[in-house]
Short mmCIF file of N, CA and C in Angstrom, two decimals:
data_model
loop_
_atom_site.label_atom_id
_atom_site.label_comp_id
_atom_site.label_asym_id
_atom_site.label_seq_id
_atom_site.Cartn_x
_atom_site.Cartn_y
_atom_site.Cartn_z
N UNK A 28 279.44 84.32 69.13
CA UNK A 28 280.12 83.10 69.38
C UNK A 28 281.23 83.05 67.90
N UNK A 29 280.56 82.89 66.82
CA UNK A 29 281.29 82.46 65.88
C UNK A 29 282.09 83.37 65.32
N UNK A 30 281.61 84.78 65.88
CA UNK A 30 283.30 85.68 65.76
C UNK A 30 284.22 85.29 66.56
N UNK A 31 284.05 84.97 67.39
CA UNK A 31 285.18 84.80 68.70
C UNK A 31 285.76 83.62 68.24
N UNK A 32 285.40 82.53 67.67
CA UNK A 32 285.80 81.52 67.03
C UNK A 32 286.44 81.65 66.06
N UNK A 33 286.08 82.56 65.11
CA UNK A 33 287.10 83.07 64.12
C UNK A 33 288.19 83.81 64.59
N UNK A 34 288.07 84.81 65.28
CA UNK A 34 289.34 85.80 65.94
C UNK A 34 289.97 84.26 66.64
N UNK A 35 289.71 83.55 67.60
CA UNK A 35 290.77 82.42 68.04
C UNK A 35 291.35 81.81 66.96
N UNK A 36 290.70 81.22 65.85
CA UNK A 36 291.70 80.77 64.63
C UNK A 36 292.36 81.55 63.98
N UNK A 37 292.17 82.74 64.23
CA UNK A 37 293.06 83.58 63.22
C UNK A 37 294.47 83.90 63.86
N UNK A 38 294.14 83.94 65.37
CA UNK A 38 295.47 84.42 66.36
C UNK A 38 296.17 82.90 66.48
N UNK A 39 295.51 81.89 66.44
CA UNK A 39 296.26 80.49 66.48
C UNK A 39 296.83 80.38 65.11
N UNK A 40 296.18 80.70 64.10
CA UNK A 40 296.67 80.54 62.86
C UNK A 40 297.94 81.41 62.83
N UNK A 41 298.10 82.97 63.14
CA UNK A 41 299.07 83.77 63.25
C UNK A 41 300.61 82.96 63.92
N UNK A 42 300.14 82.81 65.22
CA UNK A 42 300.70 82.05 66.11
C UNK A 42 301.94 80.94 65.28
N UNK A 43 300.72 80.23 64.25
CA UNK A 43 301.94 78.85 63.88
C UNK A 43 302.55 79.28 62.78
N UNK A 44 302.27 80.36 62.15
CA UNK A 44 302.30 81.05 61.05
C UNK A 44 304.11 81.61 61.60
N UNK A 45 304.17 82.57 62.63
CA UNK A 45 305.28 83.00 63.06
C UNK A 45 306.00 81.53 63.85
N UNK A 46 305.46 80.47 64.39
CA UNK A 46 306.11 79.68 64.48
C UNK A 46 306.86 78.90 63.60
N UNK A 47 306.17 78.38 62.37
CA UNK A 47 306.64 77.90 61.08
C UNK A 47 307.90 78.71 60.47
N UNK A 48 307.50 80.26 60.29
CA UNK A 48 308.63 80.86 60.18
C UNK A 48 310.08 80.92 60.45
N UNK A 49 310.01 80.86 62.14
CA UNK A 49 311.22 80.61 62.56
C UNK A 49 311.75 79.59 62.98
N UNK A 50 311.04 78.58 62.81
CA UNK A 50 311.59 77.21 63.36
C UNK A 50 311.36 76.02 62.20
N UNK A 51 310.80 76.19 61.13
CA UNK A 51 310.51 75.58 60.24
C UNK A 51 311.71 74.52 59.50
N UNK A 52 311.98 73.31 60.02
CA UNK A 52 312.74 72.05 59.31
C UNK A 52 311.53 71.23 58.72
N UNK A 53 312.41 70.89 57.78
CA UNK A 53 311.72 69.67 57.23
C UNK A 53 312.75 68.18 56.64
N UNK A 54 312.21 67.09 56.51
CA UNK A 54 313.19 66.10 56.14
C UNK A 54 313.66 66.45 54.58
N UNK A 55 312.57 66.92 53.99
CA UNK A 55 313.13 67.45 52.30
C UNK A 55 313.84 68.48 52.80
N UNK A 56 314.17 69.16 51.53
CA UNK A 56 314.68 70.38 51.36
C UNK A 56 314.17 71.25 51.80
N UNK A 57 315.08 71.93 51.99
CA UNK A 57 314.32 73.34 52.81
C UNK A 57 313.45 74.37 51.78
N UNK A 58 312.38 74.73 52.05
CA UNK A 58 311.41 75.30 50.98
C UNK A 58 312.16 76.94 50.95
N UNK A 59 311.73 77.21 49.75
CA UNK A 59 312.66 78.38 48.64
C UNK A 59 311.46 79.50 49.89
N UNK A 60 312.21 80.64 50.10
CA UNK A 60 311.82 82.03 50.62
C UNK A 60 312.03 83.28 50.10
N UNK A 61 310.90 83.89 49.91
CA UNK A 61 311.06 85.34 49.37
C UNK A 61 311.58 86.11 50.23
N UNK A 62 312.47 87.49 49.65
CA UNK A 62 313.12 87.96 50.15
C UNK A 62 311.95 89.17 50.65
N UNK A 63 312.01 89.87 52.08
CA UNK A 63 311.12 90.54 52.89
C UNK A 63 310.83 92.05 52.07
N UNK A 64 311.85 92.44 51.25
CA UNK A 64 311.21 93.71 50.58
C UNK A 64 311.29 93.48 49.24
N UNK A 65 310.23 93.72 48.38
CA UNK A 65 309.58 95.09 48.93
C UNK A 65 308.18 94.01 49.19
N UNK A 66 307.51 95.06 50.28
CA UNK A 66 306.21 94.69 51.15
C UNK A 66 305.16 94.61 49.46
N UNK A 67 304.08 94.00 50.00
CA UNK A 67 302.96 94.16 48.84
C UNK A 67 302.36 95.96 48.97
N UNK A 68 302.91 96.38 50.08
CA UNK A 68 302.21 97.98 50.27
C UNK A 68 303.27 98.56 49.70
N UNK A 69 304.51 98.59 49.75
CA UNK A 69 306.03 98.57 48.86
C UNK A 69 305.63 98.79 47.47
N UNK A 70 304.86 97.30 47.11
CA UNK A 70 304.72 97.32 45.25
C UNK A 70 303.61 98.05 44.90
N UNK A 71 302.23 97.94 45.86
CA UNK A 71 300.99 98.87 45.57
C UNK A 71 301.68 100.78 45.47
N UNK A 72 302.65 100.76 46.46
CA UNK A 72 302.70 102.12 46.11
C UNK A 72 303.69 102.86 45.05
N UNK A 73 304.37 101.71 44.65
CA UNK A 73 305.43 101.98 43.80
C UNK A 73 304.81 102.24 42.04
N UNK A 74 303.51 100.91 42.15
CA UNK A 74 302.55 101.00 40.74
C UNK A 74 301.64 102.04 40.89
N UNK A 75 301.66 102.53 42.17
CA UNK A 75 300.12 104.02 42.23
C UNK A 75 301.43 104.88 41.65
N UNK A 76 302.51 105.16 41.74
CA UNK A 76 303.31 106.43 41.37
C UNK A 76 303.72 106.23 40.05
N UNK A 77 303.95 104.95 39.42
CA UNK A 77 304.42 104.62 38.18
C UNK A 77 303.14 105.46 37.30
N UNK A 78 301.76 104.82 37.84
CA UNK A 78 300.38 105.08 36.63
C UNK A 78 300.48 106.49 37.02
N UNK A 79 300.54 107.06 38.61
CA UNK A 79 300.09 108.64 38.46
C UNK A 79 300.92 109.63 37.65
N UNK A 80 302.61 108.86 37.63
CA UNK A 80 303.60 109.84 36.63
C UNK A 80 302.94 109.63 35.17
N UNK A 81 302.29 108.82 34.43
CA UNK A 81 301.82 108.34 32.98
C UNK A 81 300.42 108.75 33.05
N UNK A 82 300.06 109.38 33.94
CA UNK A 82 298.76 109.89 33.97
C UNK A 82 297.45 108.14 33.08
N UNK A 83 297.79 107.17 33.86
CA UNK A 83 296.94 105.96 33.39
C UNK A 83 296.05 105.75 34.26
N UNK A 84 295.51 106.83 35.13
CA UNK A 84 294.86 106.15 36.07
C UNK A 84 293.61 105.98 35.55
N UNK A 85 292.87 106.75 34.33
CA UNK A 85 291.73 106.55 33.74
C UNK A 85 291.66 105.32 33.00
N UNK A 86 292.49 104.92 33.08
CA UNK A 86 292.66 103.16 32.34
C UNK A 86 292.55 102.23 33.42
N UNK A 87 292.95 102.05 34.35
CA UNK A 87 293.67 101.24 35.20
C UNK A 87 291.88 101.23 36.00
N UNK A 88 291.24 100.68 35.69
CA UNK A 88 290.17 100.49 36.26
C UNK A 88 289.85 98.93 36.51
N UNK A 89 288.99 98.49 37.40
CA UNK A 89 288.84 97.09 37.82
C UNK A 89 288.84 96.09 36.72
N UNK A 90 288.02 96.63 35.49
CA UNK A 90 287.96 95.26 34.81
C UNK A 90 289.20 95.10 33.84
N UNK A 91 289.43 96.33 33.54
CA UNK A 91 290.75 96.71 32.70
C UNK A 91 292.23 96.06 33.05
N UNK A 92 292.20 95.85 34.60
CA UNK A 92 293.33 95.40 35.34
C UNK A 92 293.08 93.94 35.84
N UNK A 93 291.97 93.57 35.72
CA UNK A 93 291.48 92.13 35.42
C UNK A 93 291.86 91.37 34.24
N UNK A 94 291.51 92.17 33.07
CA UNK A 94 291.65 91.42 32.12
C UNK A 94 293.38 91.70 31.55
N UNK A 95 293.73 92.52 31.83
CA UNK A 95 295.23 92.46 32.02
C UNK A 95 295.91 91.87 32.64
N UNK A 96 295.59 91.27 33.70
CA UNK A 96 296.16 90.37 34.63
C UNK A 96 296.13 89.12 33.91
N UNK A 97 294.51 88.39 33.38
CA UNK A 97 294.62 87.18 33.00
C UNK A 97 295.18 87.23 32.03
N UNK A 98 295.65 88.11 30.85
CA UNK A 98 296.62 87.96 29.98
C UNK A 98 297.68 87.64 30.22
N UNK A 99 298.39 88.70 31.26
CA UNK A 99 299.72 87.95 31.74
C UNK A 99 299.55 86.50 32.49
N UNK A 100 298.87 85.92 33.07
CA UNK A 100 298.70 84.79 33.61
C UNK A 100 298.77 83.49 32.40
N UNK A 101 297.75 84.05 31.14
CA UNK A 101 298.39 83.32 30.00
C UNK A 101 299.83 83.50 29.39
N UNK A 102 300.43 84.49 29.46
CA UNK A 102 301.75 84.44 28.76
C UNK A 102 302.90 83.41 30.11
N UNK A 103 302.08 83.70 31.59
CA UNK A 103 302.96 82.41 32.21
C UNK A 103 302.80 81.02 32.11
N UNK A 104 301.43 80.60 31.67
CA UNK A 104 301.24 79.39 31.08
C UNK A 104 301.50 78.73 29.55
N UNK A 105 301.96 80.16 28.66
CA UNK A 105 302.93 79.99 27.37
C UNK A 105 303.88 79.36 27.88
N UNK A 106 304.45 79.70 28.77
CA UNK A 106 306.06 79.35 29.40
C UNK A 106 306.03 77.84 29.81
N UNK A 107 304.92 77.50 30.25
CA UNK A 107 304.46 75.96 30.76
C UNK A 107 303.72 75.41 29.61
N UNK A 108 303.54 75.85 29.12
CA UNK A 108 302.53 74.89 27.91
C UNK A 108 303.86 73.62 27.04
N UNK A 109 303.41 72.52 26.84
CA UNK A 109 304.02 71.64 26.10
C UNK A 109 305.20 71.28 26.33
N UNK A 110 305.36 71.39 28.09
CA UNK A 110 306.83 70.77 28.72
C UNK A 110 306.43 69.43 29.27
N UNK A 111 305.34 69.18 29.70
CA UNK A 111 304.87 67.92 30.62
C UNK A 111 305.12 68.43 31.94
N UNK A 112 305.23 67.88 32.94
CA UNK A 112 305.56 67.83 34.44
C UNK A 112 306.79 68.98 34.12
N UNK A 113 307.15 70.02 35.23
CA UNK A 113 308.31 70.60 35.65
C UNK A 113 308.31 70.34 36.71
N UNK A 114 309.84 70.26 37.32
CA UNK A 114 309.92 69.82 38.28
C UNK A 114 310.44 71.18 39.17
N UNK A 115 309.85 71.02 40.56
CA UNK A 115 310.40 72.15 41.49
C UNK A 115 311.60 72.88 41.46
N UNK A 116 311.79 74.32 40.82
CA UNK A 116 313.57 74.74 41.23
C UNK A 116 313.57 75.00 39.66
N UNK A 117 312.84 74.47 38.93
CA UNK A 117 313.54 74.45 37.12
C UNK A 117 314.36 74.26 36.68
N UNK A 118 315.04 73.39 37.34
CA UNK A 118 316.44 72.45 36.81
C UNK A 118 316.55 72.29 35.27
N UNK A 119 315.84 72.21 34.69
CA UNK A 119 315.79 72.36 33.08
C UNK A 119 315.27 72.88 31.95
N UNK A 120 315.44 74.56 32.94
CA UNK A 120 315.16 75.72 32.32
C UNK A 120 316.39 76.70 32.10
N UNK A 121 316.38 77.14 31.05
CA UNK A 121 317.74 78.33 31.18
C UNK A 121 317.67 79.21 31.40
N UNK A 122 318.50 80.04 31.99
CA UNK A 122 318.51 81.29 32.75
C UNK A 122 317.49 82.30 31.80
N UNK A 123 317.60 82.53 30.77
CA UNK A 123 316.98 83.04 30.29
C UNK A 123 314.72 82.92 30.28
N UNK A 124 314.97 81.70 30.16
CA UNK A 124 313.54 81.02 30.39
C UNK A 124 312.91 81.75 31.90
N UNK A 125 314.06 81.27 32.60
CA UNK A 125 313.74 81.60 34.32
C UNK A 125 313.43 83.09 34.62
N UNK A 126 314.49 83.57 33.70
CA UNK A 126 314.13 85.55 33.66
C UNK A 126 312.74 85.67 32.94
N UNK A 127 312.24 85.30 32.10
CA UNK A 127 310.95 85.49 30.97
C UNK A 127 309.55 85.29 32.23
N UNK A 128 310.33 84.30 32.79
CA UNK A 128 308.98 83.65 34.36
C UNK A 128 308.89 84.55 35.36
N UNK A 129 310.05 85.14 35.46
CA UNK A 129 310.15 86.07 36.73
C UNK A 129 309.44 87.26 36.12
N UNK A 130 309.50 87.42 34.72
CA UNK A 130 309.03 89.09 34.15
C UNK A 130 307.41 88.94 33.89
N UNK A 131 306.79 87.86 34.06
CA UNK A 131 305.73 87.55 33.71
C UNK A 131 305.02 87.21 35.09
N UNK A 132 305.21 86.47 35.97
CA UNK A 132 304.96 86.60 37.02
C UNK A 132 304.63 88.47 37.94
N UNK A 133 306.05 88.71 37.86
CA UNK A 133 305.95 90.04 38.30
C UNK A 133 304.71 90.63 37.45
N UNK A 134 304.19 90.95 36.31
CA UNK A 134 303.77 91.18 35.34
C UNK A 134 302.25 90.94 36.49
N UNK A 135 301.91 89.26 36.47
CA UNK A 135 300.69 89.26 37.27
C UNK A 135 300.53 89.54 38.71
N UNK A 136 301.53 89.62 39.21
CA UNK A 136 301.47 90.14 40.94
C UNK A 136 300.97 92.05 40.65
N UNK A 137 301.91 92.34 39.81
CA UNK A 137 301.42 94.13 39.85
C UNK A 137 300.44 94.31 39.40
N UNK A 138 299.62 93.40 38.74
CA UNK A 138 298.19 93.83 38.17
C UNK A 138 297.37 93.26 39.44
N UNK A 139 297.59 92.32 40.10
CA UNK A 139 296.89 91.85 41.34
C UNK A 139 296.74 92.73 42.57
N UNK A 140 298.24 93.08 42.49
CA UNK A 140 298.31 94.44 44.07
C UNK A 140 297.52 95.58 43.42
N UNK A 141 297.33 95.92 42.02
CA UNK A 141 296.92 97.19 41.48
C UNK A 141 295.10 97.16 41.74
N UNK A 142 294.84 95.86 41.27
CA UNK A 142 293.60 95.35 41.24
C UNK A 142 293.05 95.28 42.65
N UNK A 143 293.60 94.90 43.98
CA UNK A 143 293.16 94.88 44.96
C UNK A 143 292.85 96.33 45.56
N UNK A 144 293.98 96.93 45.07
CA UNK A 144 293.92 98.43 45.64
C UNK A 144 292.41 99.16 44.95
N UNK A 145 292.39 99.05 43.88
CA UNK A 145 291.30 99.52 42.93
C UNK A 145 289.84 99.17 43.70
N UNK A 146 289.87 97.88 44.36
CA UNK A 146 288.89 97.21 45.08
C UNK A 146 288.79 97.17 46.10
N UNK A 147 289.81 98.11 46.95
CA UNK A 147 289.47 98.55 48.43
C UNK A 147 289.59 96.98 49.04
N UNK A 148 290.56 96.32 48.84
CA UNK A 148 290.78 95.04 49.34
C UNK A 148 292.35 95.02 50.10
N UNK A 149 292.32 94.81 50.95
CA UNK A 149 293.61 94.53 52.13
C UNK A 149 294.11 93.22 51.77
N UNK A 150 294.99 93.49 50.65
CA UNK A 150 295.58 91.83 50.14
C UNK A 150 296.13 90.88 51.71
N UNK A 151 297.00 91.56 52.46
CA UNK A 151 298.13 91.07 53.35
C UNK A 151 296.65 90.72 54.47
N UNK A 152 295.86 90.71 54.99
CA UNK A 152 294.47 91.02 55.71
C UNK A 152 293.45 89.60 55.09
N UNK A 153 293.06 89.81 54.15
CA UNK A 153 292.37 89.37 53.21
C UNK A 153 293.15 87.63 53.20
N UNK A 154 294.44 87.40 52.89
CA UNK A 154 294.77 86.27 52.68
C UNK A 154 294.85 85.41 53.99
N UNK A 155 295.23 86.19 55.26
CA UNK A 155 295.59 85.89 56.63
C UNK A 155 293.82 85.18 57.43
N UNK A 156 293.00 86.04 56.88
CA UNK A 156 291.54 85.10 56.90
C UNK A 156 291.16 84.25 55.96
N UNK A 157 291.66 84.43 54.73
CA UNK A 157 291.45 83.11 53.63
C UNK A 157 291.94 81.80 54.28
N UNK A 158 293.24 82.01 54.90
CA UNK A 158 294.20 81.15 55.41
C UNK A 158 293.34 80.47 56.65
N UNK A 159 292.77 81.08 57.07
CA UNK A 159 292.30 80.72 58.55
C UNK A 159 291.22 79.66 58.23
N UNK A 160 290.37 80.45 56.97
CA UNK A 160 289.14 79.47 56.68
C UNK A 160 289.26 78.39 56.08
N UNK A 161 290.93 78.19 55.17
CA UNK A 161 291.27 76.98 54.53
C UNK A 161 291.39 75.87 55.95
N UNK A 162 291.87 76.47 56.94
CA UNK A 162 292.46 75.63 57.86
C UNK A 162 291.33 74.96 58.39
N UNK A 163 290.03 76.09 58.49
CA UNK A 163 288.72 75.53 59.08
C UNK A 163 288.50 74.04 57.82
N UNK A 164 288.35 74.74 56.75
CA UNK A 164 288.06 73.81 55.89
C UNK A 164 288.54 72.42 55.35
N UNK A 165 289.71 72.72 55.62
CA UNK A 165 290.43 71.48 55.58
C UNK A 165 291.70 71.01 56.78
N UNK A 166 290.81 70.74 57.92
CA UNK A 166 291.74 70.36 58.92
C UNK A 166 293.16 69.11 58.74
N UNK A 167 293.85 69.22 59.14
CA UNK A 167 295.09 68.81 58.80
C UNK A 167 294.83 66.98 59.31
N UNK A 168 293.90 66.87 60.24
CA UNK A 168 293.58 65.61 60.85
C UNK A 168 292.79 64.81 59.87
N UNK A 169 292.34 65.56 58.82
CA UNK A 169 291.41 65.06 58.01
C UNK A 169 291.50 64.51 56.87
N UNK A 170 292.73 65.70 56.10
CA UNK A 170 293.18 65.81 55.30
C UNK A 170 294.54 65.37 54.35
N UNK A 171 295.47 65.05 55.90
CA UNK A 171 296.81 64.97 55.71
C UNK A 171 296.94 64.03 54.32
N UNK A 172 297.84 64.26 53.47
CA UNK A 172 298.37 63.29 52.42
C UNK A 172 296.84 63.06 51.08
N UNK A 173 296.01 63.72 51.14
CA UNK A 173 294.87 63.41 50.27
C UNK A 173 294.26 65.18 49.33
N UNK A 174 294.31 64.54 48.16
CA UNK A 174 293.79 65.66 47.59
C UNK A 174 292.34 66.08 47.13
N UNK A 175 291.68 65.81 48.27
CA UNK A 175 290.20 65.35 48.19
C UNK A 175 289.49 67.02 48.03
N UNK A 176 288.72 67.14 47.53
CA UNK A 176 287.82 68.33 47.69
C UNK A 176 287.29 68.52 49.37
N UNK A 177 286.97 69.78 49.96
CA UNK A 177 286.31 69.68 51.04
C UNK A 177 285.16 69.52 51.35
N UNK A 178 284.47 69.06 50.07
CA UNK A 178 282.86 68.36 50.04
C UNK A 178 282.87 66.70 50.51
N UNK A 179 284.07 66.19 50.00
CA UNK A 179 284.02 65.05 49.77
C UNK A 179 284.62 64.32 51.11
N UNK A 180 285.01 65.11 52.75
CA UNK A 180 285.31 64.77 53.82
C UNK A 180 283.83 64.48 54.56
N UNK A 181 283.84 63.80 55.76
CA UNK A 181 282.77 63.13 56.01
C UNK A 181 283.15 64.04 57.58
N UNK A 182 281.84 64.47 58.04
CA UNK A 182 282.44 65.14 59.36
C UNK A 182 282.44 63.81 60.68
#
């Protein structure tokens, strides 16, 4: 029964995602969207080719990839450090600062995808499952407009 409930929630979530993607309208400005290419699988394949061409697989073990990714997250954090709150869209940033952010975020994503590959985690499927769990943990009817943790909500 629990598996059936999870599967139902998964299908419901997937349908909502598709509906939101095709019919999303907001009273606020439209949300930023990513380009459809490359896919996460494309990124995985490109990075695998990159490391294979350099014979770096012996160095790209899960622990090393995790530590490298954390280092890159630190570099992203440095770009935001001492700025106070930063407005969405980064209107006060220079083009050079935006480009640096794009580079560092790309490094984080590349390491994340390679770490997931080495750990045999199918990221797109894991994201779908995790978002379905989050929908159960944080039902919109209970949490709308609140930032409380799920343990603070009463049933």
